[in-house]
PDB file of C-alpha atoms in Angstrom:
ATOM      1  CA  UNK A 302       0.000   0.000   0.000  1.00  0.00           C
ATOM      2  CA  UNK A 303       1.121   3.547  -0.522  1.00  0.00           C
ATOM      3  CA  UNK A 304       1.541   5.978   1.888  1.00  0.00           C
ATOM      4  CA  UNK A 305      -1.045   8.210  -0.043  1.00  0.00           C
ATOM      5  CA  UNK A 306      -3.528   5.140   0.288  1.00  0.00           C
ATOM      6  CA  UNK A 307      -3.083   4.774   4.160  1.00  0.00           C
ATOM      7  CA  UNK A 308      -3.499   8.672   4.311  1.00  0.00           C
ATOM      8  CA  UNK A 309      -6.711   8.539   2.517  1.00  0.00           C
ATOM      9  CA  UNK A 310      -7.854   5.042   4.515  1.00  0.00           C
ATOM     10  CA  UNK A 311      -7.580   6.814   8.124  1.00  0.00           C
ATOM     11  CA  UNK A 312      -9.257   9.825   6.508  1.00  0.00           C
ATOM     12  CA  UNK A 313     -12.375   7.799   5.636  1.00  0.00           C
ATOM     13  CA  UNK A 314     -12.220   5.936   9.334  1.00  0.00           C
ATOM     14  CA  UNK A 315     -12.198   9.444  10.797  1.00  0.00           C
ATOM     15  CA  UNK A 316     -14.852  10.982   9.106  1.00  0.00           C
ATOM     16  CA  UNK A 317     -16.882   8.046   9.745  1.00  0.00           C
ATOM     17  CA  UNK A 318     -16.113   7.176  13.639  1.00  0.00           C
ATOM     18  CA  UNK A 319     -15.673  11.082  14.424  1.00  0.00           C
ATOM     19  CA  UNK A 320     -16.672  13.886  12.008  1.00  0.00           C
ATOM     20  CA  UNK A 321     -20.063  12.815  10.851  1.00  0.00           C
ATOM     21  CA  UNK A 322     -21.329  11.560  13.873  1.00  0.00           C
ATOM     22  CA  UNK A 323     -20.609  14.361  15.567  1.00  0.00           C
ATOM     23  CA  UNK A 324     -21.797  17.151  12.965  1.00  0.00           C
ATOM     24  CA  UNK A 325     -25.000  14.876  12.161  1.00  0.00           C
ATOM     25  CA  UNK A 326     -25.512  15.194  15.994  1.00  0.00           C
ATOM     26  CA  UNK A 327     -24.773  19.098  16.424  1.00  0.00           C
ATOM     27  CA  UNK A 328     -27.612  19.082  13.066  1.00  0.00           C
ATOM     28  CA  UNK A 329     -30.137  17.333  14.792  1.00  0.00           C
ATOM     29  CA  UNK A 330     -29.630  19.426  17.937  1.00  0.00           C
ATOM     30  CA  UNK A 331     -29.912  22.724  15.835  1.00  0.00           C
ATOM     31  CA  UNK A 332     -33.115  20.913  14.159  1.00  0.00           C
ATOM     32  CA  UNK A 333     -35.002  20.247  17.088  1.00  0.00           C
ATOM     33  CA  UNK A 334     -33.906  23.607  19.412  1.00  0.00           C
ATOM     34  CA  UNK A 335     -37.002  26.274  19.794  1.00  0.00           C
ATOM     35  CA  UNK A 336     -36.142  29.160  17.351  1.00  0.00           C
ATOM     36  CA  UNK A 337     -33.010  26.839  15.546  1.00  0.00           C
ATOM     37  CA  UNK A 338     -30.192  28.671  17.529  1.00  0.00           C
ATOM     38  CA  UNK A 339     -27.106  27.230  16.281  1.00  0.00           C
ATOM     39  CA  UNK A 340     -25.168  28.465  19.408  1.00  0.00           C
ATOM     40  CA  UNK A 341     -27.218  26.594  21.758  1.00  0.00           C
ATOM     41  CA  UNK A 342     -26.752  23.826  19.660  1.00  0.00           C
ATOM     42  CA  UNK A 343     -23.029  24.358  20.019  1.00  0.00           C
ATOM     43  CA  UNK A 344     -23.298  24.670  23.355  1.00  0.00           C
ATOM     44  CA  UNK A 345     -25.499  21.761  23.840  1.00  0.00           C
ATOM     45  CA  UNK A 346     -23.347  19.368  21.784  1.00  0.00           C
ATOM     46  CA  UNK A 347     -19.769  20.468  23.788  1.00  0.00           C
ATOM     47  CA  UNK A 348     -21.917  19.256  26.983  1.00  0.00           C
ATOM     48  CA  UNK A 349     -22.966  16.009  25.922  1.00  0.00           C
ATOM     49  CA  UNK A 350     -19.472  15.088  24.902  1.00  0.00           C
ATOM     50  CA  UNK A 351     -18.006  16.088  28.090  1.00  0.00           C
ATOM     51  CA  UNK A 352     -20.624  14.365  30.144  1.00  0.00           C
ATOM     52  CA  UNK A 353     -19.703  11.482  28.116  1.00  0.00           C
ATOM     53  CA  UNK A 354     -15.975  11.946  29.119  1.00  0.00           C
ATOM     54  CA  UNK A 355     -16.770  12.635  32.555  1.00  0.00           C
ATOM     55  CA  UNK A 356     -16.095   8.861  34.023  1.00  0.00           C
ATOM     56  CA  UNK A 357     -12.764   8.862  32.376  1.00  0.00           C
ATOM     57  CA  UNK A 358     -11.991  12.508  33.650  1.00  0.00           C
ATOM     58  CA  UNK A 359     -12.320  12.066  36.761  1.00  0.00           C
ATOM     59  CA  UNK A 360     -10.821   8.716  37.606  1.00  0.00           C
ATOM     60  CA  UNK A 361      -7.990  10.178  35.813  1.00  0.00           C
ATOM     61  CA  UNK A 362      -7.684  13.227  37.481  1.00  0.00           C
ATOM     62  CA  UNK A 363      -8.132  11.794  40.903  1.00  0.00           C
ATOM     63  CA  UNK A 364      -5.484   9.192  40.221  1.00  0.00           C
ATOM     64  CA  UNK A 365      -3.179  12.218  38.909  1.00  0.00           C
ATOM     65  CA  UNK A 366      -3.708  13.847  42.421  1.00  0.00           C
ATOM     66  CA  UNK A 367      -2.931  10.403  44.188  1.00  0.00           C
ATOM     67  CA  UNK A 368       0.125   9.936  42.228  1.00  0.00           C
ATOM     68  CA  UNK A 369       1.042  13.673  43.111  1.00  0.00           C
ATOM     69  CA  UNK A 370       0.783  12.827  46.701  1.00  0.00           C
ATOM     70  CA  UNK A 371       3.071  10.333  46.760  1.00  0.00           C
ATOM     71  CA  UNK A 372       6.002  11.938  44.802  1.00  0.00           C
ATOM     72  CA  UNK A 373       7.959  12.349  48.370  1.00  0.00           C
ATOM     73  CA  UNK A 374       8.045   8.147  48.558  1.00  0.00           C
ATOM     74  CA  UNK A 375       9.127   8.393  44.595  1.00  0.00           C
ATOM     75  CA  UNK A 376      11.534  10.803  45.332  1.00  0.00           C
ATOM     76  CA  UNK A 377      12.667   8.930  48.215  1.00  0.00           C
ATOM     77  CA  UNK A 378      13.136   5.335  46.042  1.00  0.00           C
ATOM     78  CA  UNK A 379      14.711   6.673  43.379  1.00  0.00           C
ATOM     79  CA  UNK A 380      17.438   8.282  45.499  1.00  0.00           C
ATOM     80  CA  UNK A 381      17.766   4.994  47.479  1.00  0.00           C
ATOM     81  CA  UNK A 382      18.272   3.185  44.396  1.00  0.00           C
ATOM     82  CA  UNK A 383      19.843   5.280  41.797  1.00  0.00           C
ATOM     83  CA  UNK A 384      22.577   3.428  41.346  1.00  0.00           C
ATOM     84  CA  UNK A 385      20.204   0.172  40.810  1.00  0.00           C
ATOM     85  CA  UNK A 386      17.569   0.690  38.080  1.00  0.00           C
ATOM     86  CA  UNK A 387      16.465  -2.550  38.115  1.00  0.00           C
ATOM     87  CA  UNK A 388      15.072  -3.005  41.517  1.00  0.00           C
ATOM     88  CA  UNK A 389      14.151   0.823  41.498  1.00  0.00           C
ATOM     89  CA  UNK A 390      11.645  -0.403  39.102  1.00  0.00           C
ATOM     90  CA  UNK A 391      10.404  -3.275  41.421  1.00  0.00           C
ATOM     91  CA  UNK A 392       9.581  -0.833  43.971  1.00  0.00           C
ATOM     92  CA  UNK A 393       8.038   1.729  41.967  1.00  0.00           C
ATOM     93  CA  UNK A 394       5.568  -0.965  40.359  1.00  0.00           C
ATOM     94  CA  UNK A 395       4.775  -2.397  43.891  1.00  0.00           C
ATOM     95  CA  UNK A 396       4.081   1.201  45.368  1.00  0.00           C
ATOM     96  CA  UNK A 397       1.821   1.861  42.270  1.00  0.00           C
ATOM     97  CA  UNK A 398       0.294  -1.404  43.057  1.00  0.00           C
ATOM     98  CA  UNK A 399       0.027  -1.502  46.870  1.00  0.00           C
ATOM     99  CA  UNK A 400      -1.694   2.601  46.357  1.00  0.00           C
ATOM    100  CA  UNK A 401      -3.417   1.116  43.268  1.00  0.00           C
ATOM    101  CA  UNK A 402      -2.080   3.966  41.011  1.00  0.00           C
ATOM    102  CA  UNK A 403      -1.399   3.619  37.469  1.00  0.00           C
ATOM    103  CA  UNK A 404       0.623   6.572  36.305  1.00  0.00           C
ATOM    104  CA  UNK A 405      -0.457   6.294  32.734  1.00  0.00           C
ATOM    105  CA  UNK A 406      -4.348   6.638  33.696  1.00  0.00           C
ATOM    106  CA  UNK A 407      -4.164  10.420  32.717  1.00  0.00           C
ATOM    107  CA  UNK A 408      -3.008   9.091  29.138  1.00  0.00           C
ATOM    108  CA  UNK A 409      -6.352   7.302  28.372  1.00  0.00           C
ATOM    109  CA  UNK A 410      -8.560  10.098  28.313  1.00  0.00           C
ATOM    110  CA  UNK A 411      -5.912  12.740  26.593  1.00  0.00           C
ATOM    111  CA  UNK A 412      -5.579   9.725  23.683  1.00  0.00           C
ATOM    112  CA  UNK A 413      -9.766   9.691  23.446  1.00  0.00           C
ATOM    113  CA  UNK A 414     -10.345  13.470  23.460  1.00  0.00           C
ATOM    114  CA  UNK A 415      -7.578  14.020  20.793  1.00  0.00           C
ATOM    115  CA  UNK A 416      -9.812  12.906  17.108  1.00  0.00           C
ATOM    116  CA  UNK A 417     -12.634  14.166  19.303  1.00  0.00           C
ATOM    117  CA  UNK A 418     -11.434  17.795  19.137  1.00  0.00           C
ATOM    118  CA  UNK A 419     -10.141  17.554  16.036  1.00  0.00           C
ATOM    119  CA  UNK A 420     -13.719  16.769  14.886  1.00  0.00           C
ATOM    120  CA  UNK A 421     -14.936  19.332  17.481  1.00  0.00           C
ATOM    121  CA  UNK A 422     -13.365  22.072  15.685  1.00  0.00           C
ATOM    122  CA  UNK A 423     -13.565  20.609  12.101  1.00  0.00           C
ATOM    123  CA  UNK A 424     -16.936  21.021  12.314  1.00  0.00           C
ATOM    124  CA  UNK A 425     -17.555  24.429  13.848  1.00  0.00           C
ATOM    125  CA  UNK A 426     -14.678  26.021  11.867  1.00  0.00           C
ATOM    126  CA  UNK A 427     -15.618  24.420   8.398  1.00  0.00           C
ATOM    127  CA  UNK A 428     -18.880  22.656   8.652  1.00  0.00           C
ATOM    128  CA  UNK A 429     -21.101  25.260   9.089  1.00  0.00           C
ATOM    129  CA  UNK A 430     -21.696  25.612   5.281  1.00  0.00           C
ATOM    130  CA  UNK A 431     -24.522  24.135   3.203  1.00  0.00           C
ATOM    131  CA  UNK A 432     -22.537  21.839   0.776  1.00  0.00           C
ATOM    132  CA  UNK A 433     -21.321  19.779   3.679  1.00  0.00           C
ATOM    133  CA  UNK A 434     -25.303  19.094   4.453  1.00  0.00           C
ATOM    134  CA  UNK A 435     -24.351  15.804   1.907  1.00  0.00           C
ATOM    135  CA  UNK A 436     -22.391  14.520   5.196  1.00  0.00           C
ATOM    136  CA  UNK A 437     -26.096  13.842   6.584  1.00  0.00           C
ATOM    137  CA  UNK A 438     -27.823  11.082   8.002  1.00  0.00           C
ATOM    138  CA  UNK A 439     -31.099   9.583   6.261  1.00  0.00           C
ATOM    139  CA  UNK A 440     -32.828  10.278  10.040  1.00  0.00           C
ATOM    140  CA  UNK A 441     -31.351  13.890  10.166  1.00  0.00           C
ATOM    141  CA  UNK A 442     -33.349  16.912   8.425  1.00  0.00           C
ATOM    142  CA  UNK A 443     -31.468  19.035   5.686  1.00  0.00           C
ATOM    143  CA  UNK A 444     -32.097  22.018   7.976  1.00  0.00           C
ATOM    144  CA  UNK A 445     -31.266  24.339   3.841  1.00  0.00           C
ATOM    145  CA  UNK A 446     -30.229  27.632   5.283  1.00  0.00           C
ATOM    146  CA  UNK A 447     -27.829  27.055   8.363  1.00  0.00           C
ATOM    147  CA  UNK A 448     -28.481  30.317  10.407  1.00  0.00           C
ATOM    148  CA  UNK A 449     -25.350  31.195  11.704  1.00  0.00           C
ATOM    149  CA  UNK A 450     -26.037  33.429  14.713  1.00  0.00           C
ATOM    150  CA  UNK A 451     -26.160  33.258  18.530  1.00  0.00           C
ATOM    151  CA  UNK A 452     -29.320  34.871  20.014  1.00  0.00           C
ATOM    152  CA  UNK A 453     -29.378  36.298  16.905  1.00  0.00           C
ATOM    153  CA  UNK A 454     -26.440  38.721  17.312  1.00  0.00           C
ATOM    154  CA  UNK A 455     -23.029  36.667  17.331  1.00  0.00           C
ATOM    155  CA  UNK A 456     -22.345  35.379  13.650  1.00  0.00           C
ATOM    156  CA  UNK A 457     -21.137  32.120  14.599  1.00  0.00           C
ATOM    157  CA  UNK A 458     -18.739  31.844  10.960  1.00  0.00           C
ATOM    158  CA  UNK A 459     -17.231  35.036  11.831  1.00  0.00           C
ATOM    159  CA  UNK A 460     -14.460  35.610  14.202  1.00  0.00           C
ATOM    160  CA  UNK A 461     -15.144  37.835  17.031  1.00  0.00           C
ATOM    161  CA  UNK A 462     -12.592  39.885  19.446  1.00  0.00           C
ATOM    162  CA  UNK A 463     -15.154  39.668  22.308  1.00  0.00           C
ATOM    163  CA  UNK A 464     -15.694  35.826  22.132  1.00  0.00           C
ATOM    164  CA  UNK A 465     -11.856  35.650  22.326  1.00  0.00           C
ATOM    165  CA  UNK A 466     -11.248  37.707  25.167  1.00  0.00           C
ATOM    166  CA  UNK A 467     -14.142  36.117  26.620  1.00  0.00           C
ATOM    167  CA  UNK A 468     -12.549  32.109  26.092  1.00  0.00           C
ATOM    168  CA  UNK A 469      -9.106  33.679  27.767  1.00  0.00           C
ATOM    169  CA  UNK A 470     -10.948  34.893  30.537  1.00  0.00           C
ATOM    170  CA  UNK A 471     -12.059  31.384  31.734  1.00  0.00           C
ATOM    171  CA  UNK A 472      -8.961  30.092  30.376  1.00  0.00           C
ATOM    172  CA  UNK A 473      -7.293  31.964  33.133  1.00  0.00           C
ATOM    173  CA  UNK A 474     -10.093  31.200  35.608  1.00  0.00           C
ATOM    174  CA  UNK A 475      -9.586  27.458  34.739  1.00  0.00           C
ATOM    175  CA  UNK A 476      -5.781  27.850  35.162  1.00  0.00           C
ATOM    176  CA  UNK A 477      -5.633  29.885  38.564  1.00  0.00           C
ATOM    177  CA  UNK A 478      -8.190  26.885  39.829  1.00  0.00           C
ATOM    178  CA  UNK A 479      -5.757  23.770  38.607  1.00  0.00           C
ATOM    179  CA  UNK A 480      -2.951  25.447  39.587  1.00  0.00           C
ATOM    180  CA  UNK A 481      -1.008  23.613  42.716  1.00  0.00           C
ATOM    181  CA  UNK A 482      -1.299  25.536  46.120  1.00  0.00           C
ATOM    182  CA  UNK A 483       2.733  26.796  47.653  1.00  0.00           C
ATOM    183  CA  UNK A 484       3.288  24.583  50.320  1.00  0.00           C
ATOM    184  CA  UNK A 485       3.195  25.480  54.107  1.00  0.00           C
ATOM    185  CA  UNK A 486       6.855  25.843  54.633  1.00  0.00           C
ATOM    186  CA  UNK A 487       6.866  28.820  51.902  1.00  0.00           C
ATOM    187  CA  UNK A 488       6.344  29.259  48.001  1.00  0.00           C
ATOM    188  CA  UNK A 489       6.908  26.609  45.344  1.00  0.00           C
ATOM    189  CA  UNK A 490      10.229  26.579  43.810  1.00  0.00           C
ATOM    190  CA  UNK A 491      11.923  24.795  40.772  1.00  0.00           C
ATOM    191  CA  UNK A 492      11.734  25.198  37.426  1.00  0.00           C
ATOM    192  CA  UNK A 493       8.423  23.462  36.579  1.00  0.00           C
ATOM    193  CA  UNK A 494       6.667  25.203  39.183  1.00  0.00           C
ATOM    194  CA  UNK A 495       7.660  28.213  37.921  1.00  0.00           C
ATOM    195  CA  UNK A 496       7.002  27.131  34.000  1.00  0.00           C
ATOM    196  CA  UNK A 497       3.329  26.498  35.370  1.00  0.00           C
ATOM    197  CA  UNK A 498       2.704  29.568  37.105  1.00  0.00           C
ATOM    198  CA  UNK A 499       3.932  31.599  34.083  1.00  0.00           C
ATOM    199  CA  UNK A 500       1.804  29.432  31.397  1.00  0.00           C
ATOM    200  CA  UNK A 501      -0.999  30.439  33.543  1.00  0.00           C
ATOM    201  CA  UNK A 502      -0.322  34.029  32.717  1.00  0.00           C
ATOM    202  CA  UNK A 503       0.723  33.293  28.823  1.00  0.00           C
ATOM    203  CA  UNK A 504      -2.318  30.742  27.908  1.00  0.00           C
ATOM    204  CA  UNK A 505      -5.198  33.333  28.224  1.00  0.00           C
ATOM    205  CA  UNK A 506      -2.967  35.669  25.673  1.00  0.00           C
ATOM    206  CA  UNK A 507      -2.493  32.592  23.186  1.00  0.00           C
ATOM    207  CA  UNK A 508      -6.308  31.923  23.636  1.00  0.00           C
ATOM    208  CA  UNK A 509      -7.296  35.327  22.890  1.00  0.00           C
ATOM    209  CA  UNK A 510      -4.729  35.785  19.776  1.00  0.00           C
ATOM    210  CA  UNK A 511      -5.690  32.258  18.389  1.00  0.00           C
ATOM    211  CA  UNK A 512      -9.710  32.083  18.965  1.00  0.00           C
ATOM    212  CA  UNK A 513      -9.913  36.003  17.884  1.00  0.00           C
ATOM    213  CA  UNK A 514      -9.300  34.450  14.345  1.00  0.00           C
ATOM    214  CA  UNK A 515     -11.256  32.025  13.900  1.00  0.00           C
ATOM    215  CA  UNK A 516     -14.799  31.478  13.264  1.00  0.00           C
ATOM    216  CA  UNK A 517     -17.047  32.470  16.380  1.00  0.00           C
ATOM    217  CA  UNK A 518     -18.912  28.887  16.830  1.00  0.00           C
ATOM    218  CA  UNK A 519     -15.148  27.875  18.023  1.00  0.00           C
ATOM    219  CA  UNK A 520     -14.571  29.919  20.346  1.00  0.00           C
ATOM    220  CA  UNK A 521     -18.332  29.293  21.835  1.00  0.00           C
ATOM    221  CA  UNK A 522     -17.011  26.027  21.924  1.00  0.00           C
ATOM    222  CA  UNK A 523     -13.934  26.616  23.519  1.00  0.00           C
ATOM    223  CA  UNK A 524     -15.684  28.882  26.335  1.00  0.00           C
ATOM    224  CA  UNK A 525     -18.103  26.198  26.550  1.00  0.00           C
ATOM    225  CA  UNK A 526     -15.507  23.613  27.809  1.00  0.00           C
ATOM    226  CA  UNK A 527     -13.885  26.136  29.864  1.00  0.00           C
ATOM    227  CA  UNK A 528     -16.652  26.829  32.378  1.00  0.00           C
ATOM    228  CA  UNK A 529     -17.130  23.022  31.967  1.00  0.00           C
ATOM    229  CA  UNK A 530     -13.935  22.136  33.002  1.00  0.00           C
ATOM    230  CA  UNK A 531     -13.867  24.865  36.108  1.00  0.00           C
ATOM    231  CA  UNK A 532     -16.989  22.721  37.200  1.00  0.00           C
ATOM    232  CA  UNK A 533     -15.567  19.685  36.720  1.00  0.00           C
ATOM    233  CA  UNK A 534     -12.285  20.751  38.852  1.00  0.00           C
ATOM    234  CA  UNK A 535     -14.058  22.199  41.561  1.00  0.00           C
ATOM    235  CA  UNK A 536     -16.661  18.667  41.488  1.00  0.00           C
ATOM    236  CA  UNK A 537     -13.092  16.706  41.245  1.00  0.00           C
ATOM    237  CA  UNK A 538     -11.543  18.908  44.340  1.00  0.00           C
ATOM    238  CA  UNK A 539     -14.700  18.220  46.546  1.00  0.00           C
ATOM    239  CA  UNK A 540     -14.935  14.339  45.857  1.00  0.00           C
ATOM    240  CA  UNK A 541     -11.124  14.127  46.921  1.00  0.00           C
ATOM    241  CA  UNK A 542     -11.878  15.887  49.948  1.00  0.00           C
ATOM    242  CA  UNK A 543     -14.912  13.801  50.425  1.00  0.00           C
ATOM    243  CA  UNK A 544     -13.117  10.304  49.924  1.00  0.00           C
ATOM    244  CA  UNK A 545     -10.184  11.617  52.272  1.00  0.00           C
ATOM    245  CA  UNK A 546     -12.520  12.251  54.970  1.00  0.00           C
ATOM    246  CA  UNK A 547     -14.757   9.638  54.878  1.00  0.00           C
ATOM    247  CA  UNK A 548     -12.264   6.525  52.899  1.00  0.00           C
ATOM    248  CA  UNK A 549     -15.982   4.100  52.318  1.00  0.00           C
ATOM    249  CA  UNK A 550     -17.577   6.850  50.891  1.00  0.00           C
ATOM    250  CA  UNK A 551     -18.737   5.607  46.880  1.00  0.00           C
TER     251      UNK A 551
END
């Protein structure tokens, strides 16, 4: 097979498994809203797909926050054993196992999400147009004029300075609230520390240079996820503090 073959094979197995389901669903949506507001529709369809993720989510990010906890007994093995790889892997693997952490949990959900949002934004930044209504389901209504606006101001296929600064906004929000607290003994130091506190600053100005280009229904996605994701932190934070309190709690 040629490489221009395999290209073209994947390209079909995405836009089966991932683009058309996903713009067929965001077209039904839009079909059956009150008043056929694409936004809500937008809005509606970045929900259900993080709901679906949700289970995944947040078994991985509560494993990530075991696995952060026990860094000092990491720390402590591999400076025991540096000089013995071998059986500094042994004891790694068995202190994974005995506090039932796998480190490569967060992996699985980062791997799902990936043709996901590639679909995600395939679809709001080039799908919105009426020749790709032949990408359609038999069960889902040619809707013929796709209106384009958010309670009927905010042309979704333009791009929009406000809807930018708006997605860095909660892009900051979102990184202030997963950002790790200093410690008691004083502020956090190293390199990566400092890296994170700085990307927390430099994100929101990417956001807002990279969404204020591109067509508005994006960026309504990407503030969608946002807020979704500050909820989904601040759920995440309180079931930790629930399970550490009370260890039988479901």
């Amino acid at each position: 097979f040629s490489f221009t073959a395999i290209m073209q094979f994947l390209g079909s197995i995405y836009n089966a498994v991932f683009y058309q389901p996903i713009f067929n669903i965001l077209i039904l949506l839009y079909n059956f809203i009150p008043g056929k507001d694409l936004g809500i529709a937008i809005i509606l369809l970045t929900v259900l797909f993080r709901v679906g993720m949700l289970p995944l989510s947040i078994k991985a990010a509560l494993t990530q926050k075991k696995f952060t906890e026990l860094q000092p007994k990491v720390k402590e093995i591999q400076e025991r054993l540096k000089t013995n790889k071998d059986q500094q892997a042994r004891e790694l693997l068995a202190l994974y196992k005995q506090e039932k952490v796998n480190p490569f949990a967060g992996i699985i959900p980062l791997l799902v999400q990936i043709p996901v949002l590639l679909a995600l934004f395939q679809v709001f930044g080039e799908g919105l147009q009426a020749e790709h209504f032949s990408n359609l389901y038999w069960f889902v209504g040619d809707p013929g004029v796709l209106n384009p606006h958010f309670l009927q101001f905010l042309d979704l296929g333009k791009a929009s300075l406000l809807v930018g600064v708006i997605a860095g906004v909660f892009q900051f929000i979102q990184g202030k609230q997963m950002a790790p607290r200093p410690s008691a003994g004083g502020a956090q130091k190293g390199f990566a520390s400092t890296m994170q506190t700085s990307m927390i600053y430099f994100l929101p100005f990417i956001t807002v240079s990279f969404l204020s280009r591109l067509p508005s229904a994006v960026g309504l996605y990407w503030i969608t996820t946002s807020i979704f994701s500050i909820w989904q932190q601040w759920y995440i934070t309180r079931k930790a503090k629930t399970q550490t309190t009370n260890p039988k709690t479901p």
